[in-house]
PDB file of C-alpha atoms in Angstrom:
ATOM      1  CA  UNK A 229      15.792 -52.747  33.281  1.00 50.00           C
ATOM      2  CA  UNK A 230      13.396 -52.932  36.556  1.00 50.00           C
ATOM      3  CA  UNK A 231      12.489 -56.573  37.569  1.00 53.00           C
ATOM      4  CA  UNK A 232      11.653 -58.259  34.059  1.00 60.00           C
ATOM      5  CA  UNK A 233      10.931 -55.043  32.097  1.00 64.00           C
ATOM      6  CA  UNK A 234      12.879 -52.864  29.667  1.00 61.00           C
ATOM      7  CA  UNK A 235      12.506 -49.493  30.068  1.00 60.00           C
ATOM      8  CA  UNK A 236      13.257 -46.706  28.006  1.00 57.00           C
ATOM      9  CA  UNK A 237      13.899 -43.690  30.179  1.00 56.00           C
ATOM     10  CA  UNK A 238      11.103 -43.809  32.610  1.00 64.00           C
ATOM     11  CA  UNK A 239       8.656 -45.922  30.069  1.00 62.00           C
ATOM     12  CA  UNK A 240       8.127 -49.512  29.876  1.00 71.00           C
ATOM     13  CA  UNK A 241       9.166 -50.712  26.065  1.00 71.00           C
ATOM     14  CA  UNK A 242       6.027 -51.787  25.332  1.00 75.00           C
ATOM     15  CA  UNK A 243       4.022 -48.759  26.215  1.00 73.00           C
ATOM     16  CA  UNK A 244       6.964 -46.891  23.932  1.00 73.00           C
ATOM     17  CA  UNK A 245       6.454 -49.474  20.993  1.00 79.00           C
ATOM     18  CA  UNK A 246       2.583 -48.740  21.290  1.00 81.00           C
ATOM     19  CA  UNK A 247       3.370 -45.223  21.320  1.00 77.00           C
ATOM     20  CA  UNK A 248       5.161 -45.519  18.021  1.00 81.00           C
ATOM     21  CA  UNK A 249       2.136 -47.406  16.638  1.00 84.00           C
ATOM     22  CA  UNK A 250      -0.365 -44.824  17.930  1.00 83.00           C
ATOM     23  CA  UNK A 251       1.955 -42.152  16.388  1.00 83.00           C
ATOM     24  CA  UNK A 252       1.882 -43.652  12.831  1.00 86.00           C
ATOM     25  CA  UNK A 253      -1.798 -44.682  13.047  1.00 88.00           C
ATOM     26  CA  UNK A 254      -2.479 -41.022  13.876  1.00 87.00           C
ATOM     27  CA  UNK A 255      -0.439 -39.902  10.874  1.00 86.00           C
ATOM     28  CA  UNK A 256      -2.386 -42.291   8.559  1.00 89.00           C
ATOM     29  CA  UNK A 257      -5.582 -41.677   9.740  1.00 89.00           C
ATOM     30  CA  UNK A 258      -4.855 -37.596   9.590  1.00 86.00           C
ATOM     31  CA  UNK A 259      -3.710 -38.060   5.709  1.00 86.00           C
ATOM     32  CA  UNK A 260      -7.026 -40.045   4.873  1.00 89.00           C
ATOM     33  CA  UNK A 261      -8.920 -37.517   6.563  1.00 88.00           C
ATOM     34  CA  UNK A 262      -7.631 -34.922   4.550  1.00 85.00           C
ATOM     35  CA  UNK A 263      -8.227 -36.828   1.553  1.00 86.00           C
ATOM     36  CA  UNK A 264     -11.788 -38.020   2.233  1.00 89.00           C
ATOM     37  CA  UNK A 265     -12.622 -34.209   3.337  1.00 87.00           C
ATOM     38  CA  UNK A 266     -11.071 -32.769  -0.036  1.00 85.00           C
ATOM     39  CA  UNK A 267     -13.388 -35.144  -2.168  1.00 86.00           C
ATOM     40  CA  UNK A 268     -16.402 -34.340  -0.068  1.00 87.00           C
ATOM     41  CA  UNK A 269     -16.021 -30.575   0.058  1.00 83.00           C
ATOM     42  CA  UNK A 270     -14.424 -30.213  -3.458  1.00 81.00           C
ATOM     43  CA  UNK A 271     -17.777 -30.386  -5.328  1.00 79.00           C
ATOM     44  CA  UNK A 272     -19.603 -28.062  -2.976  1.00 80.00           C
ATOM     45  CA  UNK A 273     -17.045 -25.487  -1.613  1.00 78.00           C
ATOM     46  CA  UNK A 274     -14.607 -23.373  -3.461  1.00 76.00           C
ATOM     47  CA  UNK A 275     -10.948 -25.074  -3.645  1.00 73.00           C
ATOM     48  CA  UNK A 276     -10.089 -22.376  -0.966  1.00 70.00           C
ATOM     49  CA  UNK A 277     -12.377 -22.857   1.530  1.00 75.00           C
ATOM     50  CA  UNK A 278     -11.962 -27.061   0.726  1.00 80.00           C
ATOM     51  CA  UNK A 279      -8.685 -26.864   1.480  1.00 78.00           C
ATOM     52  CA  UNK A 280      -8.947 -24.898   5.081  1.00 77.00           C
ATOM     53  CA  UNK A 281     -11.481 -27.332   6.327  1.00 82.00           C
ATOM     54  CA  UNK A 282      -9.505 -30.669   5.352  1.00 83.00           C
ATOM     55  CA  UNK A 283      -6.396 -28.994   6.944  1.00 80.00           C
ATOM     56  CA  UNK A 284      -8.229 -28.650   9.989  1.00 82.00           C
ATOM     57  CA  UNK A 285      -9.500 -32.026  10.148  1.00 86.00           C
ATOM     58  CA  UNK A 286      -6.090 -33.320   9.415  1.00 85.00           C
ATOM     59  CA  UNK A 287      -4.328 -31.280  12.330  1.00 81.00           C
ATOM     60  CA  UNK A 288      -7.449 -32.149  14.700  1.00 86.00           C
ATOM     61  CA  UNK A 289      -6.825 -35.741  14.015  1.00 88.00           C
ATOM     62  CA  UNK A 290      -2.992 -35.273  14.540  1.00 85.00           C
ATOM     63  CA  UNK A 291      -3.396 -33.406  17.887  1.00 84.00           C
ATOM     64  CA  UNK A 292      -5.752 -35.736  19.354  1.00 85.00           C
ATOM     65  CA  UNK A 293      -3.979 -38.874  18.503  1.00 84.00           C
ATOM     66  CA  UNK A 294      -0.507 -37.240  19.629  1.00 80.00           C
ATOM     67  CA  UNK A 295      -2.311 -36.256  23.018  1.00 80.00           C
ATOM     68  CA  UNK A 296      -4.024 -39.467  23.346  1.00 82.00           C
ATOM     69  CA  UNK A 297      -0.570 -41.274  22.792  1.00 77.00           C
ATOM     70  CA  UNK A 298       0.945 -39.021  25.590  1.00 74.00           C
ATOM     71  CA  UNK A 299      -1.552 -39.323  28.160  1.00 72.00           C
ATOM     72  CA  UNK A 300      -2.999 -42.467  27.803  1.00 72.00           C
ATOM     73  CA  UNK A 301      -0.560 -44.928  26.139  1.00 64.00           C
ATOM     74  CA  UNK A 302       2.335 -43.164  28.113  1.00 66.00           C
ATOM     75  CA  UNK A 303       0.645 -42.193  31.045  1.00 67.00           C
ATOM     76  CA  UNK A 304       2.103 -38.980  31.268  1.00 62.00           C
ATOM     77  CA  UNK A 305       0.579 -35.573  31.951  1.00 56.00           C
ATOM     78  CA  UNK A 306       1.123 -33.047  29.455  1.00 56.00           C
ATOM     79  CA  UNK A 307       2.346 -30.298  31.849  1.00 58.00           C
ATOM     80  CA  UNK A 308       4.863 -32.656  33.744  1.00 55.00           C
ATOM     81  CA  UNK A 309       6.335 -34.197  30.725  1.00 56.00           C
ATOM     82  CA  UNK A 310       7.092 -30.911  29.198  1.00 55.00           C
ATOM     83  CA  UNK A 311       8.496 -29.748  32.621  1.00 55.00           C
ATOM     84  CA  UNK A 312      10.702 -33.109  32.494  1.00 53.00           C
ATOM     85  CA  UNK A 313      12.328 -32.416  29.239  1.00 54.00           C
ATOM     86  CA  UNK A 314      14.295 -29.636  30.750  1.00 55.00           C
ATOM     87  CA  UNK A 315      16.759 -27.709  28.569  1.00 51.00           C
ATOM     88  CA  UNK A 316      15.003 -29.536  25.611  1.00 54.00           C
ATOM     89  CA  UNK A 317      11.828 -27.823  26.746  1.00 54.00           C
ATOM     90  CA  UNK A 318      13.247 -24.378  26.528  1.00 55.00           C
ATOM     91  CA  UNK A 319      14.545 -24.887  23.241  1.00 58.00           C
ATOM     92  CA  UNK A 320      11.535 -26.153  22.014  1.00 55.00           C
ATOM     93  CA  UNK A 321       9.788 -22.955  23.620  1.00 56.00           C
ATOM     94  CA  UNK A 322      12.095 -21.078  21.682  1.00 56.00           C
ATOM     95  CA  UNK A 323      11.246 -22.394  18.197  1.00 59.00           C
ATOM     96  CA  UNK A 324       7.781 -22.922  18.836  1.00 62.00           C
ATOM     97  CA  UNK A 325       7.595 -19.279  18.901  1.00 69.00           C
ATOM     98  CA  UNK A 326       8.083 -18.690  15.229  1.00 74.00           C
ATOM     99  CA  UNK A 327       5.514 -21.698  14.335  1.00 73.00           C
ATOM    100  CA  UNK A 328       3.328 -19.901  16.518  1.00 74.00           C
ATOM    101  CA  UNK A 329       3.264 -16.628  14.572  1.00 78.00           C
ATOM    102  CA  UNK A 330       2.932 -18.576  11.367  1.00 77.00           C
ATOM    103  CA  UNK A 331      -0.031 -20.522  12.539  1.00 75.00           C
ATOM    104  CA  UNK A 332      -1.440 -17.027  13.842  1.00 79.00           C
ATOM    105  CA  UNK A 333      -0.412 -15.406  10.273  1.00 82.00           C
ATOM    106  CA  UNK A 334      -2.121 -18.587   8.639  1.00 78.00           C
ATOM    107  CA  UNK A 335      -5.363 -17.894  10.744  1.00 77.00           C
ATOM    108  CA  UNK A 336      -5.547 -14.138   9.629  1.00 81.00           C
ATOM    109  CA  UNK A 337      -4.722 -14.946   6.205  1.00 81.00           C
ATOM    110  CA  UNK A 338      -7.709 -17.273   6.029  1.00 77.00           C
ATOM    111  CA  UNK A 339     -10.130 -14.787   7.720  1.00 78.00           C
ATOM    112  CA  UNK A 340      -9.157 -11.583   6.017  1.00 79.00           C
ATOM    113  CA  UNK A 341      -8.082 -13.430   2.598  1.00 81.00           C
ATOM    114  CA  UNK A 342      -6.060 -11.070   1.332  1.00 87.00           C
ATOM    115  CA  UNK A 343      -4.784 -13.574  -1.363  1.00 88.00           C
ATOM    116  CA  UNK A 344      -6.255 -16.832  -2.514  1.00 87.00           C
ATOM    117  CA  UNK A 345      -5.632 -19.888  -4.679  1.00 87.00           C
ATOM    118  CA  UNK A 346      -4.853 -19.407  -8.105  1.00 86.00           C
ATOM    119  CA  UNK A 347      -3.964 -15.699  -7.677  1.00 89.00           C
ATOM    120  CA  UNK A 348      -1.289 -13.977  -9.319  1.00 88.00           C
ATOM    121  CA  UNK A 349       0.622 -11.914  -6.594  1.00 89.00           C
ATOM    122  CA  UNK A 350       3.680 -10.259  -5.760  1.00 88.00           C
ATOM    123  CA  UNK A 351       5.286  -9.976  -2.230  1.00 89.00           C
ATOM    124  CA  UNK A 352       7.324  -6.837  -1.620  1.00 82.00           C
ATOM    125  CA  UNK A 353       9.891  -6.225   0.907  1.00 68.00           C
ATOM    126  CA  UNK A 354      12.725  -9.323   1.952  1.00 58.00           C
ATOM    127  CA  UNK A 355      12.444 -11.431   0.316  1.00 63.00           C
ATOM    128  CA  UNK A 356      10.910  -9.817  -3.123  1.00 74.00           C
ATOM    129  CA  UNK A 357       9.317 -12.956  -4.953  1.00 80.00           C
ATOM    130  CA  UNK A 358       8.215 -11.514  -7.916  1.00 83.00           C
ATOM    131  CA  UNK A 359       5.013 -12.173 -10.116  1.00 85.00           C
ATOM    132  CA  UNK A 360       3.861 -15.682  -8.855  1.00 90.00           C
ATOM    133  CA  UNK A 361       0.687 -17.844  -8.494  1.00 92.00           C
ATOM    134  CA  UNK A 362      -0.405 -18.979  -5.480  1.00 92.00           C
ATOM    135  CA  UNK A 363      -0.691 -22.462  -5.366  1.00 91.00           C
ATOM    136  CA  UNK A 364      -1.344 -23.626  -1.629  1.00 88.00           C
ATOM    137  CA  UNK A 365      -1.940 -21.980   1.494  1.00 86.00           C
ATOM    138  CA  UNK A 366      -1.363 -24.128   5.033  1.00 83.00           C
ATOM    139  CA  UNK A 367      -1.435 -23.236   8.589  1.00 79.00           C
ATOM    140  CA  UNK A 368       2.014 -22.077   8.523  1.00 85.00           C
ATOM    141  CA  UNK A 369       3.401 -21.768   4.985  1.00 89.00           C
ATOM    142  CA  UNK A 370       2.120 -20.127   1.667  1.00 91.00           C
ATOM    143  CA  UNK A 371       3.415 -22.095  -1.380  1.00 93.00           C
ATOM    144  CA  UNK A 372       4.295 -19.687  -4.314  1.00 94.00           C
ATOM    145  CA  UNK A 373       5.211 -20.684  -8.311  1.00 92.00           C
ATOM    146  CA  UNK A 374       6.844 -17.812 -10.047  1.00 90.00           C
ATOM    147  CA  UNK A 375       6.796 -17.304 -13.918  1.00 85.00           C
ATOM    148  CA  UNK A 376      10.012 -19.520 -14.084  1.00 88.00           C
ATOM    149  CA  UNK A 377       8.163 -22.586 -12.461  1.00 88.00           C
ATOM    150  CA  UNK A 378       9.924 -22.534  -9.209  1.00 90.00           C
ATOM    151  CA  UNK A 379       8.238 -22.894  -5.940  1.00 92.00           C
ATOM    152  CA  UNK A 380       8.690 -20.607  -2.908  1.00 91.00           C
ATOM    153  CA  UNK A 381       7.748 -21.520   0.347  1.00 92.00           C
ATOM    154  CA  UNK A 382       6.876 -18.298   2.414  1.00 90.00           C
ATOM    155  CA  UNK A 383       6.398 -18.552   5.946  1.00 90.00           C
ATOM    156  CA  UNK A 384       2.727 -16.728   6.849  1.00 89.00           C
ATOM    157  CA  UNK A 385       4.038 -14.421   9.059  1.00 87.00           C
ATOM    158  CA  UNK A 386       6.741 -13.235   6.561  1.00 88.00           C
ATOM    159  CA  UNK A 387       4.217 -12.727   4.087  1.00 88.00           C
ATOM    160  CA  UNK A 388       1.367 -10.709   6.497  1.00 86.00           C
ATOM    161  CA  UNK A 389       4.115  -8.666   7.182  1.00 85.00           C
ATOM    162  CA  UNK A 390       5.394  -7.961   3.572  1.00 87.00           C
ATOM    163  CA  UNK A 391       3.571  -5.651   0.987  1.00 88.00           C
ATOM    164  CA  UNK A 392       1.428  -7.740  -0.883  1.00 89.00           C
ATOM    165  CA  UNK A 393       0.094  -6.576  -4.882  1.00 87.00           C
ATOM    166  CA  UNK A 394      -2.530  -8.724  -6.023  1.00 88.00           C
ATOM    167  CA  UNK A 395      -2.617  -8.744  -9.482  1.00 85.00           C
ATOM    168  CA  UNK A 396      -6.016 -10.844  -9.811  1.00 83.00           C
ATOM    169  CA  UNK A 397      -8.153  -8.625  -7.516  1.00 83.00           C
ATOM    170  CA  UNK A 398      -7.009  -5.498  -9.276  1.00 76.00           C
ATOM    171  CA  UNK A 399      -9.674  -6.071 -12.219  1.00 72.00           C
ATOM    172  CA  UNK A 400      -6.822  -4.640 -14.839  1.00 76.00           C
ATOM    173  CA  UNK A 401      -3.570  -3.682 -14.849  1.00 79.00           C
ATOM    174  CA  UNK A 402      -0.510  -1.921 -17.096  1.00 80.00           C
ATOM    175  CA  UNK A 403       2.023  -3.665 -18.319  1.00 80.00           C
ATOM    176  CA  UNK A 404       5.101  -2.199 -19.224  1.00 82.00           C
ATOM    177  CA  UNK A 405       7.186  -4.097 -22.130  1.00 87.00           C
ATOM    178  CA  UNK A 406      10.647  -2.784 -22.871  1.00 89.00           C
ATOM    179  CA  UNK A 407      11.948  -3.603 -26.771  1.00 90.00           C
ATOM    180  CA  UNK A 408      15.240  -2.973 -27.935  1.00 91.00           C
ATOM    181  CA  UNK A 409      15.966  -2.021 -31.680  1.00 91.00           C
ATOM    182  CA  UNK A 410      18.888  -0.470 -34.045  1.00 91.00           C
ATOM    183  CA  UNK A 411      19.391   2.791 -34.257  1.00 88.00           C
ATOM    184  CA  UNK A 412      17.896   4.099 -37.522  1.00 86.00           C
ATOM    185  CA  UNK A 413      15.072   1.628 -37.749  1.00 89.00           C
ATOM    186  CA  UNK A 414      11.684   2.730 -39.198  1.00 90.00           C
ATOM    187  CA  UNK A 415       9.937   3.745 -36.143  1.00 89.00           C
ATOM    188  CA  UNK A 416       6.628   4.236 -37.499  1.00 90.00           C
ATOM    189  CA  UNK A 417       6.434   0.799 -39.125  1.00 92.00           C
ATOM    190  CA  UNK A 418       7.681  -0.627 -35.757  1.00 90.00           C
ATOM    191  CA  UNK A 419       4.501   1.167 -33.964  1.00 90.00           C
ATOM    192  CA  UNK A 420       2.242  -0.141 -36.522  1.00 91.00           C
ATOM    193  CA  UNK A 421       3.132  -3.725 -35.715  1.00 92.00           C
ATOM    194  CA  UNK A 422       2.928  -3.367 -32.099  1.00 90.00           C
ATOM    195  CA  UNK A 423      -0.194  -1.820 -32.123  1.00 88.00           C
ATOM    196  CA  UNK A 424      -1.396  -4.243 -35.009  1.00 89.00           C
ATOM    197  CA  UNK A 425      -0.525  -7.293 -32.715  1.00 89.00           C
ATOM    198  CA  UNK A 426      -1.802  -5.441 -29.450  1.00 87.00           C
ATOM    199  CA  UNK A 427      -5.182  -5.134 -31.255  1.00 85.00           C
ATOM    200  CA  UNK A 428      -5.551  -8.752 -32.279  1.00 84.00           C
ATOM    201  CA  UNK A 429      -5.289  -9.913 -28.365  1.00 83.00           C
ATOM    202  CA  UNK A 430      -8.225 -10.206 -26.697  1.00 79.00           C
ATOM    203  CA  UNK A 431      -6.772  -9.714 -23.553  1.00 79.00           C
ATOM    204  CA  UNK A 432      -5.469  -6.435 -24.032  1.00 82.00           C
ATOM    205  CA  UNK A 433      -7.555  -3.426 -23.716  1.00 79.00           C
ATOM    206  CA  UNK A 434      -9.199  -1.570 -25.057  1.00 76.00           C
ATOM    207  CA  UNK A 435     -10.346  -4.941 -26.927  1.00 71.00           C
ATOM    208  CA  UNK A 436     -13.357  -5.940 -24.677  1.00 64.00           C
ATOM    209  CA  UNK A 437     -16.002  -7.987 -25.962  1.00 62.00           C
ATOM    210  CA  UNK A 438     -19.515  -6.234 -26.311  1.00 53.00           C
ATOM    211  CA  UNK A 439     -21.114  -8.523 -23.431  1.00 55.00           C
ATOM    212  CA  UNK A 440     -17.954  -7.342 -20.944  1.00 56.00           C
ATOM    213  CA  UNK A 441     -18.277  -3.610 -22.181  1.00 53.00           C
ATOM    214  CA  UNK A 442     -21.085  -2.695 -19.742  1.00 56.00           C
ATOM    215  CA  UNK A 443     -18.980  -4.937 -16.603  1.00 59.00           C
ATOM    216  CA  UNK A 444     -15.581  -2.653 -17.419  1.00 58.00           C
ATOM    217  CA  UNK A 445     -17.740   0.656 -17.351  1.00 59.00           C
ATOM    218  CA  UNK A 446     -19.252  -0.220 -13.990  1.00 60.00           C
ATOM    219  CA  UNK A 447     -15.867  -1.361 -13.014  1.00 63.00           C
ATOM    220  CA  UNK A 448     -14.463   2.122 -13.911  1.00 60.00           C
ATOM    221  CA  UNK A 449     -17.276   3.967 -11.840  1.00 60.00           C
ATOM    222  CA  UNK A 450     -16.642   2.198  -8.587  1.00 64.00           C
ATOM    223  CA  UNK A 451     -15.294   4.490  -5.972  1.00 65.00           C
ATOM    224  CA  UNK A 452     -12.060   3.148  -5.814  1.00 61.00           C
ATOM    225  CA  UNK A 453     -11.430   3.400  -9.270  1.00 60.00           C
ATOM    226  CA  UNK A 454     -12.871   7.079  -9.314  1.00 59.00           C
ATOM    227  CA  UNK A 455     -10.361   8.022  -6.862  1.00 56.00           C
ATOM    228  CA  UNK A 456      -7.547   6.868  -9.115  1.00 57.00           C
ATOM    229  CA  UNK A 457      -8.534   8.027 -12.615  1.00 57.00           C
ATOM    230  CA  UNK A 458     -10.081  11.282 -13.784  1.00 56.00           C
ATOM    231  CA  UNK A 459     -13.925  11.793 -13.765  1.00 51.00           C
ATOM    232  CA  UNK A 460     -13.772  11.522 -17.527  1.00 49.00           C
ATOM    233  CA  UNK A 461     -11.471   8.457 -17.861  1.00 52.00           C
ATOM    234  CA  UNK A 462     -13.036   6.044 -20.494  1.00 51.00           C
ATOM    235  CA  UNK A 463     -11.842   2.868 -21.889  1.00 55.00           C
ATOM    236  CA  UNK A 464     -10.666   4.269 -24.861  1.00 61.00           C
ATOM    237  CA  UNK A 465      -7.976   6.010 -22.928  1.00 70.00           C
ATOM    238  CA  UNK A 466      -6.661   2.246 -22.379  1.00 78.00           C
ATOM    239  CA  UNK A 467      -4.960   2.616 -25.700  1.00 82.00           C
ATOM    240  CA  UNK A 468      -1.329   0.854 -26.113  1.00 87.00           C
ATOM    241  CA  UNK A 469       1.508   3.350 -26.438  1.00 87.00           C
ATOM    242  CA  UNK A 470       4.488   2.690 -27.724  1.00 89.00           C
ATOM    243  CA  UNK A 471       7.485   5.580 -26.372  1.00 87.00           C
ATOM    244  CA  UNK A 472      10.720   6.049 -26.589  1.00 88.00           C
ATOM    245  CA  UNK A 473      12.564   5.083 -23.426  1.00 88.00           C
ATOM    246  CA  UNK A 474      16.122   5.675 -24.143  1.00 89.00           C
ATOM    247  CA  UNK A 475      18.711   6.367 -27.148  1.00 88.00           C
ATOM    248  CA  UNK A 476      22.000   5.293 -26.496  1.00 87.00           C
ATOM    249  CA  UNK A 477      24.797   4.450 -29.113  1.00 82.00           C
ATOM    250  CA  UNK A 478      23.478   2.383 -31.803  1.00 88.00           C
ATOM    251  CA  UNK A 479      20.244   1.147 -30.277  1.00 92.00           C
ATOM    252  CA  UNK A 480      17.127   2.586 -29.462  1.00 91.00           C
ATOM    253  CA  UNK A 481      14.996   1.363 -26.142  1.00 92.00           C
ATOM    254  CA  UNK A 482      11.191   1.551 -27.062  1.00 91.00           C
ATOM    255  CA  UNK A 483       8.740   1.477 -23.757  1.00 90.00           C
ATOM    256  CA  UNK A 484       5.339  -0.143 -25.054  1.00 89.00           C
ATOM    257  CA  UNK A 485       2.520   0.342 -22.213  1.00 88.00           C
ATOM    258  CA  UNK A 486      -0.324  -1.803 -22.667  1.00 86.00           C
ATOM    259  CA  UNK A 487      -3.375  -2.800 -20.069  1.00 84.00           C
ATOM    260  CA  UNK A 488      -4.363  -6.344 -19.580  1.00 82.00           C
ATOM    261  CA  UNK A 489      -8.258  -6.286 -18.635  1.00 76.00           C
ATOM    262  CA  UNK A 490      -7.362  -9.674 -16.876  1.00 73.00           C
ATOM    263  CA  UNK A 491      -4.293 -11.158 -15.117  1.00 72.00           C
ATOM    264  CA  UNK A 492      -4.105 -15.145 -16.213  1.00 66.00           C
TER     265      UNK A 492
END
């Protein structure tokens, strides 16, 4: 206590309480700004770009409010304030290194756009995520939902340094399915049933609607697909296949190879 003033460190109690009020108000205004921006932009831009601009506005409000609180309310110079923290500032510097890496990675993801919202992807390396849908992309973290419904929060720096498989951008993808049957089963009958079921599914190639056949043909003519497939590759060669993968003891393992025209 100095004179009649109550101090918290070197800051008067009144200034400290005003800083807390400013900080809380900044959080509220930042969240409101995010919601308002989403409502204004969702009808005009894609969900991906709408979220990026709304989050940029949100973080700008937060940074501006905290800066004003420290500089104007507490009367502290940010450089001197950080230096006065001593050991805490060193620890903060080490912890902020990872944050900065994630921020830079988040900016690169926004620019290069290797993934977008609602796309199906798989992240390899460590950790492996399996097939997941992209639910959210923030400046520091990407949120994925796997096929079991679990949410995976992946730091952007980890995501960007890992191998990313984007199934949604591939156009079509081969899906292997394992089927185990008893030894001595009627393989021809099982094959007929599998092929009949595949033939009834509109998402399994070569079951392409007439209006989309020309699009599929154009897709196969693209240079990136020509490098993968032979020049005489046709849509009819996407026919489902039923192969024997393994025979052991009293069971037979079949490998069913089907092509999906779109991942959804």
